[in-house]
Coordinates of C-alpha atoms and ligand atoms in Angstrom, one line a residue:
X1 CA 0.0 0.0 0.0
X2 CA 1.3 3.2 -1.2
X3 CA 2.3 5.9 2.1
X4 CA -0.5 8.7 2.3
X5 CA 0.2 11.8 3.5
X6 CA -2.3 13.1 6.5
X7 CA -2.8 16.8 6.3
X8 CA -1.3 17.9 9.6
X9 CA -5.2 20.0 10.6
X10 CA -6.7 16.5 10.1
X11 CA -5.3 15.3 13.0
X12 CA -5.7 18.4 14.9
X13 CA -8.4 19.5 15.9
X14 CA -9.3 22.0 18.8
X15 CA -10.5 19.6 21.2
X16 CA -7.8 16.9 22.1
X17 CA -8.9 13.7 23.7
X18 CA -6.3 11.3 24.8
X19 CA -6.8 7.5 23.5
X20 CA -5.4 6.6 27.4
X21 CA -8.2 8.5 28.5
X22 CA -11.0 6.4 26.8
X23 CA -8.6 3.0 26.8
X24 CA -8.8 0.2 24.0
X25 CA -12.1 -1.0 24.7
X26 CA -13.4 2.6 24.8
X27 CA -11.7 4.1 21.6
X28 CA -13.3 0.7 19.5
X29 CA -16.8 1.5 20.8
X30 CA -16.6 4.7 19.6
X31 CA -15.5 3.7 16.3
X32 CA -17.9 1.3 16.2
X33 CA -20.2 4.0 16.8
X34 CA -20.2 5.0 13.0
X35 CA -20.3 1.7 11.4
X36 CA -23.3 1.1 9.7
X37 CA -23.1 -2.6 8.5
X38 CA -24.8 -2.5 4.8
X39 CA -24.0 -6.4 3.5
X40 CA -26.5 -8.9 4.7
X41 CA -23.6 -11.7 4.4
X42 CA -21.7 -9.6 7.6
X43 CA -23.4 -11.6 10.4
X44 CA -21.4 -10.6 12.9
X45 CA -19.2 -7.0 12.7
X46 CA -16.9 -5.6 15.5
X47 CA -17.3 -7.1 19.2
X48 CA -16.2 -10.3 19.6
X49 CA -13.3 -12.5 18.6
X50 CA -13.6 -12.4 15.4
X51 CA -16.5 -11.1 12.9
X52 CA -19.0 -14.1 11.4
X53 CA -19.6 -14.0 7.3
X54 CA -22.6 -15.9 5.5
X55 CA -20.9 -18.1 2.9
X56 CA -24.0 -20.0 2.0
X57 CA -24.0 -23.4 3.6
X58 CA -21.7 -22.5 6.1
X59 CA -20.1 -19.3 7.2
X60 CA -16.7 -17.8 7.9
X61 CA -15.0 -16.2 10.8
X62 CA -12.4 -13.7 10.8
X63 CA -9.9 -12.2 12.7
X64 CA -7.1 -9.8 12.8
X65 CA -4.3 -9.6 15.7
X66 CA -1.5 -7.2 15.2
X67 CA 2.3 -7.3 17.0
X68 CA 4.6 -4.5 17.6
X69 CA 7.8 -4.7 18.7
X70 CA 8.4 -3.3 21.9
X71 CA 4.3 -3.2 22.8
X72 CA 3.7 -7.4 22.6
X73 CA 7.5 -8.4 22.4
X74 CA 10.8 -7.8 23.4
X75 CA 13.4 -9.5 20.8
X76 CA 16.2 -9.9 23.7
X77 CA 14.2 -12.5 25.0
X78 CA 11.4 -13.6 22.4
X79 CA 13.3 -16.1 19.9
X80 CA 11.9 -15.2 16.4
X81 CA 10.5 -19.1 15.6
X82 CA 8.5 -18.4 18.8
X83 CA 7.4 -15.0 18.0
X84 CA 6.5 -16.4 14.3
X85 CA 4.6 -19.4 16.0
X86 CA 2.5 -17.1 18.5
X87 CA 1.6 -14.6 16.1
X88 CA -0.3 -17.3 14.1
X89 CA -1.3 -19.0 17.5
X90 CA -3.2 -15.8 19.0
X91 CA -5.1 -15.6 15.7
X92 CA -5.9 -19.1 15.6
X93 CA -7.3 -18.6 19.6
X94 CA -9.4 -16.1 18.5
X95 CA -10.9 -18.5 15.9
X96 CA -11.2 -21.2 17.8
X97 CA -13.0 -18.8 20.7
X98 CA -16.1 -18.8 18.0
X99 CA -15.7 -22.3 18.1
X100 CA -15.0 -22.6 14.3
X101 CA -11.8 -24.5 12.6
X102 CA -8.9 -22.5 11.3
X103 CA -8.5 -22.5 7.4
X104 CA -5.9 -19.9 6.3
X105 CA -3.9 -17.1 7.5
X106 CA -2.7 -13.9 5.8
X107 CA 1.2 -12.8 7.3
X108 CA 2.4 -9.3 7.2
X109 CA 5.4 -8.0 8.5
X110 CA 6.8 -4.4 8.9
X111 CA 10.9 -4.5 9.1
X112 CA 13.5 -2.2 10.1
X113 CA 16.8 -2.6 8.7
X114 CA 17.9 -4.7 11.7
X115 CA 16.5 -7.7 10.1
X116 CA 18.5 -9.8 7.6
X117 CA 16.9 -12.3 5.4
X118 CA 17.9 -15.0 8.0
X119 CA 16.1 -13.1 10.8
X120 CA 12.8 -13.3 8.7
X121 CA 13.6 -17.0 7.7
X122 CA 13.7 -17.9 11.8
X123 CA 10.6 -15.6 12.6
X124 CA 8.3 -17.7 9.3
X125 CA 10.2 -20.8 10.6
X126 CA 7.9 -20.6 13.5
X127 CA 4.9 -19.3 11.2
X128 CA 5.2 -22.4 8.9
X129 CA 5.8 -24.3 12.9
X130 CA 2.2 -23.2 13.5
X131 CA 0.6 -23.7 10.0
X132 CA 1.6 -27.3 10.5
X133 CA 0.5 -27.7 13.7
X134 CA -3.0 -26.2 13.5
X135 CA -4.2 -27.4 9.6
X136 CA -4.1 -23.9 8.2
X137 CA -3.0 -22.4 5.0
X138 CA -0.8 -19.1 4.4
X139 CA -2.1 -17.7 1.7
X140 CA -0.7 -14.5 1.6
X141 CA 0.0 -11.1 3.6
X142 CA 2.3 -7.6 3.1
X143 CA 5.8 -6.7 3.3
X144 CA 7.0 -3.3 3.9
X145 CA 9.8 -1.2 5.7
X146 CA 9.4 -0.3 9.4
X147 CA 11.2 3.2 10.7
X148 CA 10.5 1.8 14.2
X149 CA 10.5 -2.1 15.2
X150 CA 9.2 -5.3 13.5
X151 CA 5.2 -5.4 13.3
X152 CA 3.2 -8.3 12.2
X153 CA -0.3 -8.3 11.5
X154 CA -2.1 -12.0 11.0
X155 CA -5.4 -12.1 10.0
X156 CA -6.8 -16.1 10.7
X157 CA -9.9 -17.4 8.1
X158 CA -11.8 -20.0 9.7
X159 CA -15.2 -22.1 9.2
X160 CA -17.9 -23.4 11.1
X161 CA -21.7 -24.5 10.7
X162 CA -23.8 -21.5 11.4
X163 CA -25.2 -23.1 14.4
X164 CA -21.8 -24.2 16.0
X165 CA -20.9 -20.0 16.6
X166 CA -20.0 -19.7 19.9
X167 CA -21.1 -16.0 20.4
X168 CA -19.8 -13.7 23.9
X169 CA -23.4 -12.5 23.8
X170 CA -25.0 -16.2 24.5
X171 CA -24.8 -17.3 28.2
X172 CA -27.8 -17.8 29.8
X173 CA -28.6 -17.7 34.0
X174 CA -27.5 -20.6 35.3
X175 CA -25.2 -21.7 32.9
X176 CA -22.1 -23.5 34.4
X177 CA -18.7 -21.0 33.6
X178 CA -16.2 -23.1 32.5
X179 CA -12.3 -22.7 31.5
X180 CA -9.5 -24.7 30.2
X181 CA -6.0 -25.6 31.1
X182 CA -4.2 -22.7 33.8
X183 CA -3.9 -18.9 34.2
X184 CA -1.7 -16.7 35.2
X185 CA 1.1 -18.7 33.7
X186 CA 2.1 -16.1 30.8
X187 CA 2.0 -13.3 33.0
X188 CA 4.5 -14.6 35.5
X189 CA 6.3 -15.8 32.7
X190 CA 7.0 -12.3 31.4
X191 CA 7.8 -10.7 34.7
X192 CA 10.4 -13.8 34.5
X193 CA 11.8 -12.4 31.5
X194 CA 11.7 -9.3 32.6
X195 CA 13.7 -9.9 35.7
X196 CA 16.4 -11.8 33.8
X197 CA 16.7 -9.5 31.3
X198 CA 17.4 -6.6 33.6
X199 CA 20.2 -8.8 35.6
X200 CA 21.8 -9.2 32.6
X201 CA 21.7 -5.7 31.5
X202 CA 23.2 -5.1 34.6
X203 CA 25.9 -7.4 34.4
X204 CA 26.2 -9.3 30.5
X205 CA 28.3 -11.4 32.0
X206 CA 25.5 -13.0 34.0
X207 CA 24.0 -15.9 32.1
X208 CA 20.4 -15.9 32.7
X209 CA 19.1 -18.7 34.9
X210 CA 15.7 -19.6 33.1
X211 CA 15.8 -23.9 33.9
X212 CA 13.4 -23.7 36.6
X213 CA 10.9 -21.4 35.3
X214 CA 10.4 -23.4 31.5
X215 CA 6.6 -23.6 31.9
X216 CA 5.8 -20.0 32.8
X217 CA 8.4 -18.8 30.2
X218 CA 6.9 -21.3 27.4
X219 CA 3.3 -19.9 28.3
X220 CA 4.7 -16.2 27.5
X221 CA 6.8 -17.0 24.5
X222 CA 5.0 -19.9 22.6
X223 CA 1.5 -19.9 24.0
X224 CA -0.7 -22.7 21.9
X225 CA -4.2 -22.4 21.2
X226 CA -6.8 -24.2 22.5
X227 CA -7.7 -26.2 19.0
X228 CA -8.0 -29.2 20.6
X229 CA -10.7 -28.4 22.9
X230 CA -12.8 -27.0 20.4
X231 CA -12.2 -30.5 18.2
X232 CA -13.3 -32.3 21.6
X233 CA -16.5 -30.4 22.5
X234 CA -17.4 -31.1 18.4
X235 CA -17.2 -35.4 19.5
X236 CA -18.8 -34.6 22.6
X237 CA -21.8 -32.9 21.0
X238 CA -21.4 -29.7 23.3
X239 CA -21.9 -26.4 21.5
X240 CA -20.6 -23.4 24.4
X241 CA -23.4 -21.2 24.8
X242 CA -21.2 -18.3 24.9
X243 CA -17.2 -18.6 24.2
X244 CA -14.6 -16.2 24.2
X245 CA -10.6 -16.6 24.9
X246 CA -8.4 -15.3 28.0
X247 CA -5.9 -12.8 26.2
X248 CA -6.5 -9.7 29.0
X249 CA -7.1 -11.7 32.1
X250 CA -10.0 -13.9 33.7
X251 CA -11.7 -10.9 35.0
X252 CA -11.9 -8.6 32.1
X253 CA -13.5 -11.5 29.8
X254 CA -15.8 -12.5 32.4
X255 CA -16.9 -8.5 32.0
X256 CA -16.7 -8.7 28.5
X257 CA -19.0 -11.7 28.4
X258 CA -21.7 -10.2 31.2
X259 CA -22.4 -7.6 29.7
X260 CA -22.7 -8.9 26.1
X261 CA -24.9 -11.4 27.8
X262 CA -26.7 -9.3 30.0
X263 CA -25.6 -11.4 32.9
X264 CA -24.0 -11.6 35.9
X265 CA -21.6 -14.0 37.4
X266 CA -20.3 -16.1 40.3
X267 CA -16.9 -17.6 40.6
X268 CA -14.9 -19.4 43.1
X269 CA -11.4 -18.7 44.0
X270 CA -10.9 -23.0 45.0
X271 CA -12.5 -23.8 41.6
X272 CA -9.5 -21.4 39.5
X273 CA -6.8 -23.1 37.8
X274 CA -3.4 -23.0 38.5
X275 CA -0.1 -24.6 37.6
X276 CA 2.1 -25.2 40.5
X277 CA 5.2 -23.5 38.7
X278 CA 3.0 -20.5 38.2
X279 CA 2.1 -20.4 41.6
X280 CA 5.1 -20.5 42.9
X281 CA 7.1 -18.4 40.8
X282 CA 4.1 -15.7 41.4
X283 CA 5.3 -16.2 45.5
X284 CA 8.8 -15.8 44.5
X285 CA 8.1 -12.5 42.8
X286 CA 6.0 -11.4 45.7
X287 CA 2.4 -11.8 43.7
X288 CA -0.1 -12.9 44.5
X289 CA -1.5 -15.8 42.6
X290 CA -5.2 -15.1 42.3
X291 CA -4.2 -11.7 41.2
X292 CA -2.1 -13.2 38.7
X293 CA -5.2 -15.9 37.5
X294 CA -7.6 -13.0 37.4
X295 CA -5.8 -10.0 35.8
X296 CA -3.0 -11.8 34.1
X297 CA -3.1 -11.4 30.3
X298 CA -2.0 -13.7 27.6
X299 CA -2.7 -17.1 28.7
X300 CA -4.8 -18.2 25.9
X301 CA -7.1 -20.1 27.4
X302 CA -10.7 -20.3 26.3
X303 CA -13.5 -19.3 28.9
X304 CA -17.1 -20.6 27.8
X305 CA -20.2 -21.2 29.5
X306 CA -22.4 -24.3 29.2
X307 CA -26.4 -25.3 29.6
X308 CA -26.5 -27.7 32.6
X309 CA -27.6 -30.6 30.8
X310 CA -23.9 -30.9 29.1
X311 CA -22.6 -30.7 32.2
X312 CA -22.2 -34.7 32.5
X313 CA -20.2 -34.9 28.8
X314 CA -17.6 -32.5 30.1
X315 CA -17.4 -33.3 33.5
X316 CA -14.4 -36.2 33.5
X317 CA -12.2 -33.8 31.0
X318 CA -8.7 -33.5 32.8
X319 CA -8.5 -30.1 30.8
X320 CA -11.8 -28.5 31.6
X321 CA -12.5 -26.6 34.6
X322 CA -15.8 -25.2 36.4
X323 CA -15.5 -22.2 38.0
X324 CA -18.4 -20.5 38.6
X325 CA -22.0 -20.0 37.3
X326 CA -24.3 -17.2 35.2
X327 CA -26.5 -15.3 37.7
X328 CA -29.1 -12.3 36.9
X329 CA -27.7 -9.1 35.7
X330 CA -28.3 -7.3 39.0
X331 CA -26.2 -10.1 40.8
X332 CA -23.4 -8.7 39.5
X333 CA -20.0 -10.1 39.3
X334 CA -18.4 -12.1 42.4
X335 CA -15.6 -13.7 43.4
X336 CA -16.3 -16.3 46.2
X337 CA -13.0 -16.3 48.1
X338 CA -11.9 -19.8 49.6
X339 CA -13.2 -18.8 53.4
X340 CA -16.6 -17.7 51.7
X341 CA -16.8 -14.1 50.8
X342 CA -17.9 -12.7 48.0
X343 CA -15.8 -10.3 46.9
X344 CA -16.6 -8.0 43.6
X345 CA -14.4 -8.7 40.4
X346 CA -13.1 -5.9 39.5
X347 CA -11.9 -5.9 35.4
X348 CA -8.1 -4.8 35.1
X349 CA -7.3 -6.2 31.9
X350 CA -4.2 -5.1 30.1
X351 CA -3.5 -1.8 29.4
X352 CA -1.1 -0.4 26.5
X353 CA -2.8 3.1 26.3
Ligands
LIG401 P1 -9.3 -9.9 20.9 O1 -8.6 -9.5 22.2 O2 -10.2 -11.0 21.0 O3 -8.3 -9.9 19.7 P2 -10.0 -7.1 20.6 O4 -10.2 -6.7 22.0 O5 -8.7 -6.8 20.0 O6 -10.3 -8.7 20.5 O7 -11.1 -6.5 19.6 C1 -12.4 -6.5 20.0 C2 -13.2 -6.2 18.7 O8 -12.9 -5.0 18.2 C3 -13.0 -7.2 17.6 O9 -14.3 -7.4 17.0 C4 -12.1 -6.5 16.7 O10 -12.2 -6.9 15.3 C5 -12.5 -5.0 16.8 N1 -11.5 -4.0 16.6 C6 -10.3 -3.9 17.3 N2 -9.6 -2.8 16.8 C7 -10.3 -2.3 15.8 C8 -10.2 -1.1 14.9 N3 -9.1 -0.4 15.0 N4 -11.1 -0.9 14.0 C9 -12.2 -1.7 13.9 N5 -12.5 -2.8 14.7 C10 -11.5 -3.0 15.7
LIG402 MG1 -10.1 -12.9 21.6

């Protein structure tokens, strides 16, 4: 795409708002505001994890995630076939959070003159990595020169019966709120990394000491997406009444998925998974683990809700987990702490405004 250039008064106007000031979530409502959708085919537009298309006997879903360097990842410690393998794997989790299959992906990368052809031949090493591993199709993308860092931008195609959507807007009171595998792990992961990389800069002679913490670091660097549960609840017959996945934290998708819903929510801190590592290097760092389960971002989980009668399907699976329940909208949202007080959830989320 050719460069345009923005007159400088388009930009500047006499009232100045600041984007931090409204936040992510803020600043895509107001878009949203103006968008008027005009094709019959877009089923489902802006507001949730990725937007539904009519394609006749089935539809499509589709999403877009976008990297920078320096915002999302920090090259001294983020290998490049990681970083290639979770840019297609955060895409892919926003798929499968509609419950649909991945088909294809689109790739395009912004580079500064840092990069040699072998540095983008390690970063698609991992993009290829995660094509493989997840069924899906590059197909094509954009290549242009970056002033700044490296960006990539993935955009994930997927497909699903029309029925099978997984919406944030579905859960019912009295559904059972469910998530998979841990959480937490990718935050305490990163303030790992963090921590390592500053003794080094301190010190390059220090080698960093990263053995012990290879499951918390794995969850930040090369998260995987949760494909496989969506391929299990298709054999099991279970179709989530409302599904979305955990990229800002617990407590801002439970949020997310009230008030799309129109529902409150109950959750139980004994009922909320988490890995022993994570919990332990959360102590280390002097966190505190629930904190880190409920506000920590980029675990890539998927948390769905379920109608009680499919309760019994799921309830053996090693990977699922039950933590709470839908409640009436005035309920509000609670955290039931383990000696029995409810405490409200407050939605922190991540924050790069
Ligand atoms: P996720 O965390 O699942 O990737 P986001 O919070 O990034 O979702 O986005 C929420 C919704 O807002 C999605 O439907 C997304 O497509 C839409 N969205 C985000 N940024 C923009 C933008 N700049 N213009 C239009 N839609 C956007
Ligand atoms: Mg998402």
């Amino acid at each position: 795409m050719r460069r345009s250039v923005v007159a400088r008064e388009n930009i500047m106007s006499e009232k100045r708002t600041e984007i931090s000031d409204l936040g992510e979530f803020g600043l895509i409502d107001r878009l949203n505001e103006k968008v008027i959708i005009k094709n019959k085919s877009s089923l489902k537009g802006i507001g949730d994890d990725a937007a539904v298309i009519d394609a006749g006997d089935h539809v499509k879903v589709v999403s877009t995630d976008l990297l920078m360097e320096g915002v999302h990842f920090d090259l001294s410690y983020a290998p490049l076939p990681h970083l290639g393998f979770k840019a297609v794997a955060v895409n892919v989790s926003d798929i499968a959070a509609m419950n649909a299959i991945p088909k294809q992906i689109t790739v395009s990368i912004a580079l500064s003159n840092r990069f040699s052809l072998e540095a983008v031949e390690a970063l698609y090493e991992g993009i290829y990595a995660a094509c493989d591993h997840y069924g899906v199709d590059l197909i094509g993308g954009d290549t242009t020169a970056s002033r700044t860092g490296l960006a990539i931008s993935i955009t994930a195609i997927g497909e699903a019966k029309k029925e099978q959507i997984s919406y944030r807007s579905g859960a019912k009171e009295n559904n059972i709120l469910c998530v998979t595998g841990d959480l937490g792990g990718a935050l305490v992961g990163l303030q790992i990394l963090e921590r390592e990389k500053q003794v080094f800069l301190a010190n390059p002679d220090m080698k960093p000491d990263l053995e012990k913490y290879t499951v918390v670091t794995g969850r930040q660097l090369r998260p995987d997406a949760r494909m496989d549960i969506v391929h299990e609840l298709r054999e099991l017959g279970v179709v989530p009444t409302s599904m979305m996945d955990i990229s800002d934290g617990l407590a801002s998708e439970i949020f997310h998925i009230c008030k799309l819903s129109g529902v409150g929510a109950t959750i139980y801190e004994d009922k909320l998974p988490i890995d022993k590592q994570t919990f332990d290097t959360a102590v280390e760092l002097n966190l505190d683990p629930i904190t880190c389960v409920l506000n920590g971002g980029e675990d890539y989980e998927l948390l769905f809700t379920i109608d009680q009668k499919d309760f019994d399907k799921l309830e053996k699976h090693p990977d699922v987990h039950f933590i709470g329940h839908i409640t009436k909208p005035e309920d509000g949202k609670y955290l039931v702490t383990k000696s029995g007080t409810a405490v409200q959830i407050k939605a922190q989320g991540w924050k790069h405004f």
